Amino acid sequence: MTNIHQLIYQIRFALEQLSARDAHHDFEHICRHIARARICSNILPATGPVAAGGDQGRDFETFTSYIKNNPIVGSTTFVGLLHDKPLAFACTVQRERIKGKVQSDIEKICGSGTQVQGVCFFCTTDVPVALRHELQTWALEKCALNLEIYDGQAISELIADREIFWIAEQFLGIPA
């Protein structure tokens, strides 16, 4: 039987292999499902093709929901995870020059589409805490938005949770 630490290491390894398999779309699906389960439920995926203008740095984003204020809705998981401020989400399997990638995607996000108050950036590579804080400060000063970075370590620990482990089974081939 695998313990939680072994499982996290196995997921971490599988995430690193996504780049070698050119599976960036799988990574986007992984991140969207994590976000929907752990960050907010009102998410729209970006749809292509690239020739239609690309995703403009947003692999998925929130949509405005009005049901939170509806008294007949009651208490559902969807309402409980609604985010009332606009967010954008960016994902990459890029390993090199991650600082430049984060800054480039944030500049694209700020330069098009609906104005957002925050960006959640997912990457398979590890981001040292000092770099994460530097990028958060830069995003706040440059674009007046909050930045959260979920790196390979954080994603591995999130997916290892029993409630959303199905994501690792589905997209990373981790056996149940």
Tab-separated table of C-alpha atoms in Angstrom:
chain	number	residue	atom	x	y	z
A	1	MET	CA	0.000	0.000	0.000
A	2	THR	CA	1.311	3.457	-0.929
A	3	ASN	CA	1.558	6.092	1.763
A	4	ILE	CA	0.688	9.735	1.094
A	5	HIS	CA	4.323	10.812	0.634
A	6	GLN	CA	4.998	8.089	-1.936
A	7	LEU	CA	1.814	9.066	-3.744
A	8	ILE	CA	2.832	12.746	-3.848
A	9	TYR	CA	6.237	11.765	-5.286
A	10	GLN	CA	4.564	9.591	-7.926
A	11	ILE	CA	2.212	12.414	-8.917
A	12	ARG	CA	5.136	14.855	-8.949
A	13	PHE	CA	7.060	12.600	-11.340
A	14	ALA	CA	4.027	12.211	-13.615
A	15	LEU	CA	3.581	15.987	-13.757
A	16	GLU	CA	7.216	16.395	-14.829
A	17	GLN	CA	6.632	13.924	-17.664
A	18	LEU	CA	3.820	16.035	-19.176
A	19	SER	CA	6.347	18.295	-20.903
A	20	ALA	CA	8.163	15.336	-22.473
A	21	ARG	CA	4.820	13.993	-23.750
A	22	ASP	CA	3.831	17.412	-25.126
A	23	ALA	CA	0.722	17.106	-22.972
A	24	HIS	CA	0.164	20.775	-22.176
A	25	HIS	CA	-3.559	20.422	-22.896
A	26	ASP	CA	-3.797	17.628	-20.328
A	27	PHE	CA	-2.097	19.940	-17.840
A	28	GLU	CA	-4.668	22.649	-18.562
A	29	HIS	CA	-7.441	20.128	-17.846
A	30	ILE	CA	-5.718	19.077	-14.612
A	31	CYS	CA	-5.422	22.688	-13.470
A	32	ARG	CA	-9.000	23.567	-14.413
A	33	HIS	CA	-10.372	20.627	-12.430
A	34	ILE	CA	-8.185	21.487	-9.426
A	35	ALA	CA	-9.306	25.108	-9.609
A	36	ARG	CA	-12.968	24.153	-9.872
A	37	ALA	CA	-12.664	21.866	-6.828
A	38	ARG	CA	-10.382	23.986	-4.640
A	39	ILE	CA	-10.480	27.642	-5.746
A	40	CYS	CA	-13.840	28.481	-7.307
A	41	SER	CA	-16.589	26.703	-9.206
A	42	ASN	CA	-17.658	29.379	-11.715
A	43	ILE	CA	-15.036	28.631	-14.371
A	44	LEU	CA	-15.158	28.819	-18.169
A	45	PRO	CA	-12.514	26.951	-20.183
A	46	ALA	CA	-10.791	28.756	-23.047
A	47	THR	CA	-11.822	27.413	-26.412
A	48	GLY	CA	-9.722	27.643	-29.560
A	49	PRO	CA	-8.465	27.563	-32.158
A	50	VAL	CA	-5.291	29.632	-31.926
A	51	ALA	CA	-6.149	31.156	-35.319
A	52	ALA	CA	-9.246	32.681	-33.693
A	53	GLY	CA	-7.068	34.854	-31.450
A	54	GLY	CA	-5.631	32.345	-29.012
A	55	ASP	CA	-6.399	32.275	-25.321
A	56	GLN	CA	-4.840	35.721	-24.680
A	57	GLY	CA	-2.897	34.279	-21.758
A	58	ARG	CA	-6.045	32.884	-20.112
A	59	ASP	CA	-6.303	29.111	-20.135
A	60	PHE	CA	-9.580	29.503	-18.249
A	61	GLU	CA	-11.358	32.254	-16.335
A	62	THR	CA	-14.277	32.892	-14.030
A	63	PHE	CA	-17.723	33.928	-15.162
A	64	THR	CA	-20.161	36.119	-13.278
A	65	SER	CA	-22.810	34.136	-11.456
A	66	TYR	CA	-25.945	35.666	-10.010
A	67	ILE	CA	-27.289	32.612	-8.192
A	68	LYS	CA	-25.498	33.348	-4.923
A	69	ASN	CA	-28.047	36.084	-4.265
A	70	ASN	CA	-30.994	33.846	-5.143
A	71	PRO	CA	-32.793	32.642	-1.983
A	72	ILE	CA	-34.282	29.543	-3.671
A	73	VAL	CA	-30.893	28.076	-4.572
A	74	GLY	CA	-30.162	26.863	-1.067
A	75	SER	CA	-26.781	25.510	-0.118
A	76	THR	CA	-24.861	23.697	-2.858
A	77	THR	CA	-21.204	23.020	-3.433
A	78	PHE	CA	-21.296	25.231	-6.525
A	79	VAL	CA	-22.585	28.237	-4.579
A	80	GLY	CA	-20.146	27.560	-1.756
A	81	LEU	CA	-17.188	27.870	-4.125
A	82	LEU	CA	-18.417	30.840	-6.144
A	83	HIS	CA	-15.895	33.607	-6.577
A	84	ASP	CA	-17.427	37.046	-6.975
A	85	LYS	CA	-14.278	38.782	-8.226
A	86	PRO	CA	-13.026	38.095	-11.767
A	87	LEU	CA	-10.064	35.705	-11.920
A	88	ALA	CA	-7.936	34.434	-14.777
A	89	PHE	CA	-5.934	31.215	-14.774
A	90	ALA	CA	-2.746	30.436	-16.690
A	91	CYS	CA	-0.941	27.096	-16.992
A	92	THR	CA	2.425	26.011	-18.334
A	93	VAL	CA	4.589	22.907	-18.513
A	94	GLN	CA	7.541	25.138	-19.450
A	95	ARG	CA	10.542	24.434	-17.211
A	96	GLU	CA	12.964	27.158	-18.236
A	97	ARG	CA	12.632	30.916	-17.745
A	98	ILE	CA	9.519	30.573	-15.594
A	99	LYS	CA	9.792	34.179	-14.361
A	100	GLY	CA	9.544	35.491	-17.921
A	101	LYS	CA	6.659	33.135	-18.701
A	102	VAL	CA	4.652	34.301	-15.686
A	103	GLN	CA	5.279	37.962	-16.506
A	104	SER	CA	4.441	37.478	-20.185
A	105	ASP	CA	1.159	35.697	-19.439
A	106	ILE	CA	0.135	38.303	-16.869
A	107	GLU	CA	0.845	41.115	-19.326
A	108	LYS	CA	-1.326	39.342	-21.934
A	109	ILE	CA	-4.096	38.844	-19.387
A	110	CYS	CA	-3.987	42.506	-18.333
A	111	GLY	CA	-3.901	43.658	-21.954
A	112	SER	CA	-7.070	41.951	-23.182
A	113	GLY	CA	-10.472	40.712	-22.130
A	114	THR	CA	-12.289	41.496	-18.921
A	115	GLN	CA	-10.254	43.172	-16.204
A	116	VAL	CA	-9.388	40.686	-13.478
A	117	GLN	CA	-8.502	41.154	-9.820
A	118	GLY	CA	-6.384	38.052	-9.587
A	119	VAL	CA	-4.436	35.482	-11.557
A	120	CYS	CA	-3.797	31.890	-10.530
A	121	PHE	CA	-0.742	30.562	-12.316
A	122	PHE	CA	-0.133	26.804	-12.466
A	123	CYS	CA	3.209	25.294	-13.517
A	124	THR	CA	4.811	21.876	-13.315
A	125	THR	CA	8.220	23.219	-12.349
A	126	ASP	CA	9.098	24.212	-8.804
A	127	VAL	CA	9.078	27.931	-8.025
A	128	PRO	CA	11.271	28.992	-5.091
A	129	VAL	CA	9.326	30.970	-2.499
A	130	ALA	CA	11.538	34.053	-2.994
A	131	LEU	CA	10.732	34.088	-6.728
A	132	ARG	CA	7.035	33.546	-5.994
A	133	HIS	CA	7.025	36.569	-3.673
A	134	GLU	CA	8.986	38.654	-6.195
A	135	LEU	CA	6.448	37.840	-8.917
A	136	GLN	CA	3.523	38.568	-6.578
A	137	THR	CA	4.985	41.998	-5.798
A	138	TRP	CA	5.623	42.639	-9.505
A	139	ALA	CA	2.023	41.685	-10.448
A	140	LEU	CA	0.594	43.934	-7.754
A	141	GLU	CA	2.765	46.894	-8.792
A	142	LYS	CA	2.554	46.370	-12.571
A	143	CYS	CA	-1.083	45.314	-13.022
A	144	ALA	CA	-2.725	45.909	-9.614
A	145	LEU	CA	-3.714	42.270	-9.264
A	146	ASN	CA	-3.150	39.446	-6.836
A	147	LEU	CA	-1.081	36.532	-8.067
A	148	GLU	CA	-1.123	33.007	-6.695
A	149	ILE	CA	1.384	30.495	-8.047
A	150	TYR	CA	0.732	26.764	-7.770
A	151	ASP	CA	3.932	24.935	-8.667
A	152	GLY	CA	4.588	21.233	-9.144
A	153	GLN	CA	4.972	20.601	-5.425
A	154	ALA	CA	1.708	22.341	-4.542
A	155	ILE	CA	-0.222	20.673	-7.365
A	156	SER	CA	1.082	17.234	-6.358
A	157	GLU	CA	-0.095	17.704	-2.799
A	158	LEU	CA	-3.484	19.028	-3.909
A	159	ILE	CA	-4.143	16.107	-6.276
A	160	ALA	CA	-3.125	13.550	-3.653
A	161	ASP	CA	-6.250	14.447	-1.684
A	162	ARG	CA	-8.774	11.582	-1.886
A	163	GLU	CA	-11.594	13.881	-2.949
A	164	ILE	CA	-9.869	14.963	-6.168
A	165	PHE	CA	-7.456	12.074	-6.694
A	166	TRP	CA	-9.540	11.082	-9.722
A	167	ILE	CA	-7.702	13.876	-11.592
A	168	ALA	CA	-4.388	12.033	-11.161
A	169	GLU	CA	-6.016	8.788	-12.304
A	170	GLN	CA	-7.616	10.377	-15.358
A	171	PHE	CA	-4.835	12.632	-16.655
A	172	LEU	CA	-1.607	11.259	-15.184
A	173	GLY	CA	-2.269	7.515	-15.348
A	174	ILE	CA	-1.761	7.056	-11.605
A	175	PRO	CA	-3.443	3.777	-10.564
A	176	ALA	CA	-6.149	3.851	-7.915
